[in-house]
Structure formats: structure tokens, C-alpha cells
């Protein structure tokens, strides 16, 4: 099976926006990655429109068409009647000429097929056998009914879409060997033409957005062809098909049926709910999944709805409109539909409650039903989890609460004071240690200017220079607290983080140790000085005694020497 919408895994940012936009919840989310559930999808294209990361892409068939042209096939283009809204031109010939330059052999408006479809609708209305009739020109509506409202299948008009009708008519008229390429605003057409009943009718589908890119790549400017002469200045009233009420404009409404036009999937689903549940009879309902009609198709990236609407009106109303053009319909336009109901397994209440408890929803009041996960209620999300369509932890309030809880545990468990300041140096957050260290439990720091409490120029310096100041010893006299302080600038958040390690006790211990050392040195110095004085006094005393002894001994020696000389 070819997936019409593909996801780029690297781009999915877990925002769940695509799930919120999906009317039938056909997007599963597992292992941090969204995936289209092909069997559930009705290809409305909402997820393409809302994805902020461009994580989804459409299967592009331009290469396939180029291959047909390169191989010299006769390639016929069937172009949807909403083309004036996409290409800003009420000159069909200009676009046709551009397509011929790309290599198309023949171009015709799908309005020709719409003409044939409208005639089939008139036959159904005239017969009056159906309780209610829902138009089947929109493949998204058909998928919606077959998959989610099978009881309403009996109301689907058993008629092919204008695209299929036109393809049948082209191949009947020009031969089965031609290649028919549908060009339009609708993503779902890429799936419709691969339906088993439509094999070999349409050979490729190109969206308006893809055609614009192709023309751009080839350097083809539509303005080059705007002044060309238009051979046939007539169009069909079926050119109104892409706007709300357009189908109703093309049929004879003289019957007992009541005629209603419904657009947008929400309105379509509400209408189908009423048809299935209520006792509603005698309605012919033009139903279009796109709000505003095909001019607002998922692959028709135009500037604004009102401009697109005006472009189609100008194109059709400025022509010689004819609903009686000589068009031969020699093909079978009947269509059958089947039950393709998508069924979810609904677990019992006990199982649902056990799933909810895993994400902190223990009682009814815990179920916020905020819709952030993409599901309208917590119970609906729990059922999706049970069916492996959703991740248990897709609950944003729960994950935020959990993250904040863990963050608070970490920050408030830190023995260091932690402050967060904004760019104006006002305190945004303060942990428990900040109050404890500075003994200010009875005060509230949050919302106050940091200088009201902490007189340190580093905060302003870091803000102005955007450079961190790390591991500075700061003493706050006001609190008689000494800290080892780091001031960190967060450029991403334009915030300043202050981390203060209380080293007051260590500093006081160090101060006491230094005092003891100083006193010890002083005492030692005094002892040394005293000892020096004693030594000097002793030395002085010894010096005098020695001198006297020397004198006495010298005298004694001299006496003895003298006496010895006399004795001789």
C-alpha cells in the first residue's frame, strides 16, 4: 500500500497539533513519532495544513508524469474547475498553453465530467427513490461515510466523482492508451484514483501546489500566455462546483427534496450524526469536506478564501455560461460503496481507570479534558492508549507537572542557595536553601530587586557583559554570611542564575585558626626576643669575667716569670 502522506521523523516535535486537527483521530503516536494510520485516514489533509514543522509530505507524482511525456505517450490533463483560484487567471487558455509547454497533449476542464455527474444527480432526484441523497463528488466525504458512518452508506448517491467521470469520457472518446492526469486541489484524489474500481482510468494525480513548483522549475511564467487569443470563450455552469452550493447551482431542483449545502468536516459529521440517529427524510445534501469548498482544498495554497471565491466567480460569470453544451455521456457513471467501518476496542471502565492512574489521574476531578494531547477527553485518550494509537505520556499537563516536580526536588534539595533573576535583576525564583542560609524564612524574595538583599556589583556586570563570574568569595555584611558565588548568564532566557555555596563556617574556622596561628607566632616571637636578651646578658657577663681573669692570669704569669729571672 502506498502511503499518500509521509512523515519525516526528524522533524516531528511532539506538539500533537496534527492529532488535535484530525477529525477522525487517524494519527497514532508511539515512540515519540506520529504516523498516519492508512486504514483509518480519510485524507482530509488537515494535518498537512497545521503541521508547524513541515514534518509531513505528500507523495509527488510529477516524476511519473514526466516519464509518460518522455516516453511519448499522449498525456491528457483533466484540470479541476477550482484552477482560477490557484493560478489567479480567468484565462483558461493561458494555463492550457503552459501545460502544453510542459508536454501535455490535450487539456480539458474536469467540469465536463461534473456536467455528466450533475445529470446523474438529476436522474436520482427525479426518481425520488432514495430517502436522502448525499453527493459523492468529494472523496473525503465518501471515505468518512464508509469508515465512520456506514449506516449512512445508503444515502450516498451511487455516482462516480467528476474526476472519474471525466477520465471515463476521455478514454472512451480518445482510446484506452492515452494517459489521463488529474490536476486539482485535493489530496484525497491521489487515493481515489487507486481504488480498485478505478484502475486504468486515471494514471496520475498532480496537485495545484505540485504543478506550480513544476512550472517554476521549468521557468514557465503564466503571464507570458495571458494575452493569447481564446478560441472558446464558453464554460460550463459546472465551473461553480468548487464553491459552496456550486453543485446545487447545476441541477434542476424542481422536486420534493429539500436542498442543503454543508461544508467543513465538523458540519459534515454533525449532519451525518443527525441522518444516522434521527428521523430525517427527503434531503438532497451537497457535502464538501473542505470548509468553503474545493477552493480551500488541502493542496491549493492560495492567498485568502474570499479572493479564491472571487476568482472562481469571475471566471465562470464572465463567460457565456451554458448548461446545455453538446456533451455526449456514453459511459457508465454508476458507483457502489461498501462498509469499511473502523472499529476501536472499548475497554471496560476498570481498565480505563488503570490507564488514567498511570498519569496521575486518580479521580474524576483530575481529568482536565484540556485536549492538548489531541483527544477531546482524558478517557478518549486512555482508549487510544489501549488501542496502541497514543503514547501514555502524551498528557502535557501531567508531563509538565512531573517535570516541574522533579526540577523542584533537584533545586530545593540543593544545599546551595539558588536564585534566578530576570534582565531587570528582579528575583524570579529562590530555593529553600536561599532562605535558610540567610536566615530569612519569614520573607519573600520573589518579585524583589536582588540589590534589596544582596549588595554585590557582579549581578549587573554579568547582565551587561553576558559573561559569567565564577567561584568568587563574597561576604554579605547584612547577613554576616560568606559565600562562594557563581553568577551565570543564560542568553536563551535572558536570565541570571546565582549559585551561592555557604562557606561562613569554614571561613570562621579559618579565621579562628589564623588567629591562633597569629597568637602562637606572637608568643614565639616574644620568647625568642627574651631568649636573645638573656643570651646577650650572659654573653656580656661572660665577657667581663673573662677579661678580668685574663688580666689576673697575665699578672700572675708576669710575676712568676720575673721571679724566675731573679732566682737565676
PDB file of N, CA, C and O in Angstrom, residues 144-179:
ATOM      1  N   UNK A 144     -15.302   9.192   4.727  1.00  0.00           N
ATOM      2  CA  UNK A 144     -15.871   9.454   6.054  1.00  0.00           C
ATOM      3  C   UNK A 144     -17.094   8.581   6.288  1.00  0.00           C
ATOM      4  O   UNK A 144     -17.247   7.970   7.361  1.00  0.00           O
ATOM      5  N   UNK A 145     -17.959   8.496   5.297  1.00  0.00           N
ATOM      6  CA  UNK A 145     -19.184   7.692   5.440  1.00  0.00           C
ATOM      7  C   UNK A 145     -18.843   6.206   5.503  1.00  0.00           C
ATOM      8  O   UNK A 145     -19.338   5.483   6.378  1.00  0.00           O
ATOM      9  N   UNK A 146     -17.999   5.737   4.589  1.00  0.00           N
ATOM     10  CA  UNK A 146     -17.682   4.308   4.538  1.00  0.00           C
ATOM     11  C   UNK A 146     -16.980   3.830   5.808  1.00  0.00           C
ATOM     12  O   UNK A 146     -17.216   2.713   6.272  1.00  0.00           O
ATOM     13  N   UNK A 147     -16.109   4.677   6.384  1.00  0.00           N
ATOM     14  CA  UNK A 147     -15.307   4.242   7.532  1.00  0.00           C
ATOM     15  C   UNK A 147     -15.928   4.567   8.887  1.00  0.00           C
ATOM     16  O   UNK A 147     -15.701   3.831   9.859  1.00  0.00           O
ATOM     17  N   UNK A 148     -16.688   5.663   8.959  1.00  0.00           N
ATOM     18  CA  UNK A 148     -17.158   6.107  10.269  1.00  0.00           C
ATOM     19  C   UNK A 148     -18.683   6.245  10.380  1.00  0.00           C
ATOM     20  O   UNK A 148     -19.196   6.369  11.480  1.00  0.00           O
ATOM     21  N   UNK A 149     -19.366   6.243   9.251  1.00  0.00           N
ATOM     22  CA  UNK A 149     -20.831   6.313   9.275  1.00  0.00           C
ATOM     23  C   UNK A 149     -21.417   5.302   8.294  1.00  0.00           C
ATOM     24  O   UNK A 149     -22.162   5.649   7.380  1.00  0.00           O
ATOM     25  N   UNK A 150     -21.089   4.018   8.450  1.00  0.00           N
ATOM     26  CA  UNK A 150     -21.550   3.019   7.465  1.00  0.00           C
ATOM     27  C   UNK A 150     -23.073   2.934   7.339  1.00  0.00           C
ATOM     28  O   UNK A 150     -23.581   2.532   6.298  1.00  0.00           O
ATOM     29  N   UNK A 151     -23.777   3.355   8.397  1.00  0.00           N
ATOM     30  CA  UNK A 151     -25.247   3.333   8.314  1.00  0.00           C
ATOM     31  C   UNK A 151     -25.781   4.371   7.335  1.00  0.00           C
ATOM     32  O   UNK A 151     -26.945   4.311   6.924  1.00  0.00           O
ATOM     33  N   UNK A 152     -24.912   5.330   6.959  1.00  0.00           N
ATOM     34  CA  UNK A 152     -25.335   6.371   6.016  1.00  0.00           C
ATOM     35  C   UNK A 152     -24.932   6.043   4.584  1.00  0.00           C
ATOM     36  O   UNK A 152     -25.186   6.840   3.670  1.00  0.00           O
ATOM     37  N   UNK A 153     -24.327   4.867   4.365  1.00  0.00           N
ATOM     38  CA  UNK A 153     -23.918   4.492   3.009  1.00  0.00           C
ATOM     39  C   UNK A 153     -25.116   4.480   2.066  1.00  0.00           C
ATOM     40  O   UNK A 153     -25.001   4.841   0.888  1.00  0.00           O
ATOM     41  N   UNK A 154     -26.275   4.097   2.581  1.00  0.00           N
ATOM     42  CA  UNK A 154     -27.473   4.038   1.734  1.00  0.00           C
ATOM     43  C   UNK A 154     -27.857   5.406   1.182  1.00  0.00           C
ATOM     44  O   UNK A 154     -28.630   5.504   0.220  1.00  0.00           O
ATOM     45  N   UNK A 155     -27.335   6.476   1.793  1.00  0.00           N
ATOM     46  CA  UNK A 155     -27.665   7.822   1.325  1.00  0.00           C
ATOM     47  C   UNK A 155     -26.677   8.354   0.292  1.00  0.00           C
ATOM     48  O   UNK A 155     -26.922   9.402  -0.307  1.00  0.00           O
ATOM     49  N   UNK A 156     -25.541   7.669   0.107  1.00  0.00           N
ATOM     50  CA  UNK A 156     -24.554   8.129  -0.874  1.00  0.00           C
ATOM     51  C   UNK A 156     -25.104   7.950  -2.286  1.00  0.00           C
ATOM     52  O   UNK A 156     -25.534   6.860  -2.657  1.00  0.00           O
ATOM     53  N   UNK A 157     -25.071   9.025  -3.055  1.00  0.00           N
ATOM     54  CA  UNK A 157     -25.517   8.936  -4.451  1.00  0.00           C
ATOM     55  C   UNK A 157     -24.625   7.943  -5.183  1.00  0.00           C
ATOM     56  O   UNK A 157     -23.399   8.106  -5.185  1.00  0.00           O
ATOM     57  N   UNK A 158     -25.180   6.918  -5.802  1.00  0.00           N
ATOM     58  CA  UNK A 158     -24.365   5.882  -6.451  1.00  0.00           C
ATOM     59  C   UNK A 158     -23.770   6.359  -7.778  1.00  0.00           C
ATOM     60  O   UNK A 158     -24.024   5.779  -8.844  1.00  0.00           O
ATOM     61  N   UNK A 159     -22.999   7.439  -7.677  1.00  0.00           N
ATOM     62  CA  UNK A 159     -22.456   8.091  -8.872  1.00  0.00           C
ATOM     63  C   UNK A 159     -20.967   8.364  -8.642  1.00  0.00           C
ATOM     64  O   UNK A 159     -20.555   8.752  -7.540  1.00  0.00           O
ATOM     65  N   UNK A 160     -20.155   8.188  -9.673  1.00  0.00           N
ATOM     66  CA  UNK A 160     -18.719   8.466  -9.559  1.00  0.00           C
ATOM     67  C   UNK A 160     -18.481   9.965  -9.385  1.00  0.00           C
ATOM     68  O   UNK A 160     -19.376  10.788  -9.584  1.00  0.00           O
ATOM     69  N   UNK A 161     -17.265  10.311  -9.041  1.00  0.00           N
ATOM     70  CA  UNK A 161     -16.911  11.726  -8.899  1.00  0.00           C
ATOM     71  C   UNK A 161     -16.664  12.334 -10.287  1.00  0.00           C
ATOM     72  O   UNK A 161     -16.449  11.603 -11.275  1.00  0.00           O
ATOM     73  N   UNK A 162     -16.663  13.663 -10.399  1.00  0.00           N
ATOM     74  CA  UNK A 162     -16.369  14.303 -11.694  1.00  0.00           C
ATOM     75  C   UNK A 162     -15.018  13.886 -12.270  1.00  0.00           C
ATOM     76  O   UNK A 162     -14.883  13.755 -13.490  1.00  0.00           O
ATOM     77  N   UNK A 163     -14.014  13.670 -11.418  1.00  0.00           N
ATOM     78  CA  UNK A 163     -12.703  13.241 -11.914  1.00  0.00           C
ATOM     79  C   UNK A 163     -12.808  11.902 -12.638  1.00  0.00           C
ATOM     80  O   UNK A 163     -12.280  11.740 -13.761  1.00  0.00           O
ATOM     81  N   UNK A 164     -13.468  10.933 -12.021  1.00  0.00           N
ATOM     82  CA  UNK A 164     -13.598   9.608 -12.628  1.00  0.00           C
ATOM     83  C   UNK A 164     -14.493   9.675 -13.863  1.00  0.00           C
ATOM     84  O   UNK A 164     -14.202   9.044 -14.900  1.00  0.00           O
ATOM     85  N   UNK A 165     -15.577  10.439 -13.773  1.00  0.00           N
ATOM     86  CA  UNK A 165     -16.478  10.584 -14.926  1.00  0.00           C
ATOM     87  C   UNK A 165     -15.723  11.146 -16.122  1.00  0.00           C
ATOM     88  O   UNK A 165     -15.855  10.643 -17.259  1.00  0.00           O
ATOM     89  N   UNK A 166     -14.924  12.181 -15.881  1.00  0.00           N
ATOM     90  CA  UNK A 166     -14.188  12.805 -16.982  1.00  0.00           C
ATOM     91  C   UNK A 166     -13.160  11.845 -17.574  1.00  0.00           C
ATOM     92  O   UNK A 166     -12.981  11.761 -18.802  1.00  0.00           O
ATOM     93  N   UNK A 167     -12.462  11.106 -16.699  1.00  0.00           N
ATOM     94  CA  UNK A 167     -11.467  10.139 -17.186  1.00  0.00           C
ATOM     95  C   UNK A 167     -12.132   9.075 -18.055  1.00  0.00           C
ATOM     96  O   UNK A 167     -11.599   8.696 -19.117  1.00  0.00           O
ATOM     97  N   UNK A 168     -13.300   8.594 -17.638  1.00  0.00           N
ATOM     98  CA  UNK A 168     -14.021   7.596 -18.429  1.00  0.00           C
ATOM     99  C   UNK A 168     -14.394   8.164 -19.792  1.00  0.00           C
ATOM    100  O   UNK A 168     -14.270   7.488 -20.829  1.00  0.00           O
ATOM    101  N   UNK A 169     -14.861   9.411 -19.773  1.00  0.00           N
ATOM    102  CA  UNK A 169     -15.282  10.051 -21.023  1.00  0.00           C
ATOM    103  C   UNK A 169     -14.091  10.272 -21.958  1.00  0.00           C
ATOM    104  O   UNK A 169     -14.191  10.056 -23.176  1.00  0.00           O
ATOM    105  N   UNK A 170     -12.950  10.684 -21.402  1.00  0.00           N
ATOM    106  CA  UNK A 170     -11.756  10.913 -22.226  1.00  0.00           C
ATOM    107  C   UNK A 170     -11.268   9.608 -22.854  1.00  0.00           C
ATOM    108  O   UNK A 170     -10.948   9.560 -24.050  1.00  0.00           O
ATOM    109  N   UNK A 171     -11.200   8.544 -22.060  1.00  0.00           N
ATOM    110  CA  UNK A 171     -10.685   7.278 -22.589  1.00  0.00           C
ATOM    111  C   UNK A 171     -11.671   6.638 -23.564  1.00  0.00           C
ATOM    112  O   UNK A 171     -11.257   5.942 -24.504  1.00  0.00           O
ATOM    113  N   UNK A 172     -12.947   6.898 -23.319  1.00  0.00           N
ATOM    114  CA  UNK A 172     -13.946   6.391 -24.266  1.00  0.00           C
ATOM    115  C   UNK A 172     -13.822   7.118 -25.610  1.00  0.00           C
ATOM    116  O   UNK A 172     -13.941   6.500 -26.678  1.00  0.00           O
ATOM    117  N   UNK A 173     -13.553   8.401 -25.553  1.00  0.00           N
ATOM    118  CA  UNK A 173     -13.500   9.207 -26.777  1.00  0.00           C
ATOM    119  C   UNK A 173     -12.174   9.085 -27.512  1.00  0.00           C
ATOM    120  O   UNK A 173     -12.144   9.098 -28.754  1.00  0.00           O
ATOM    121  N   UNK A 174     -11.057   8.972 -26.764  1.00  0.00           N
ATOM    122  CA  UNK A 174      -9.733   9.046 -27.397  1.00  0.00           C
ATOM    123  C   UNK A 174      -8.917   7.762 -27.305  1.00  0.00           C
ATOM    124  O   UNK A 174      -7.787   7.713 -27.791  1.00  0.00           O
ATOM    125  N   UNK A 175      -9.467   6.737 -26.681  1.00  0.00           N
ATOM    126  CA  UNK A 175      -8.764   5.460 -26.655  1.00  0.00           C
ATOM    127  C   UNK A 175      -8.174   5.131 -25.287  1.00  0.00           C
ATOM    128  O   UNK A 175      -7.791   6.013 -24.515  1.00  0.00           O
ATOM    129  N   UNK A 176      -8.098   3.864 -24.996  1.00  0.00           N
ATOM    130  CA  UNK A 176      -7.614   3.401 -23.698  1.00  0.00           C
ATOM    131  C   UNK A 176      -6.110   3.626 -23.504  1.00  0.00           C
ATOM    132  O   UNK A 176      -5.614   3.574 -22.369  1.00  0.00           O
ATOM    133  N   UNK A 177      -5.386   3.890 -24.580  1.00  0.00           N
ATOM    134  CA  UNK A 177      -3.928   4.015 -24.469  1.00  0.00           C
ATOM    135  C   UNK A 177      -3.456   5.398 -24.020  1.00  0.00           C
ATOM    136  O   UNK A 177      -2.271   5.591 -23.734  1.00  0.00           O
ATOM    137  N   UNK A 178      -4.349   6.355 -23.988  1.00  0.00           N
ATOM    138  CA  UNK A 178      -3.932   7.685 -23.537  1.00  0.00           C
ATOM    139  C   UNK A 178      -3.689   7.652 -22.021  1.00  0.00           C
ATOM    140  O   UNK A 178      -4.217   6.800 -21.303  1.00  0.00           O
ATOM    141  N   UNK A 179      -2.851   8.566 -21.558  1.00  0.00           N
ATOM    142  CA  UNK A 179      -2.599   8.713 -20.132  1.00  0.00           C
ATOM    143  C   UNK A 179      -3.385   9.921 -19.630  1.00  0.00           C
ATOM    144  O   UNK A 179      -3.234  11.021 -20.168  1.00  0.00           O
TER     145      UNK A 179
END
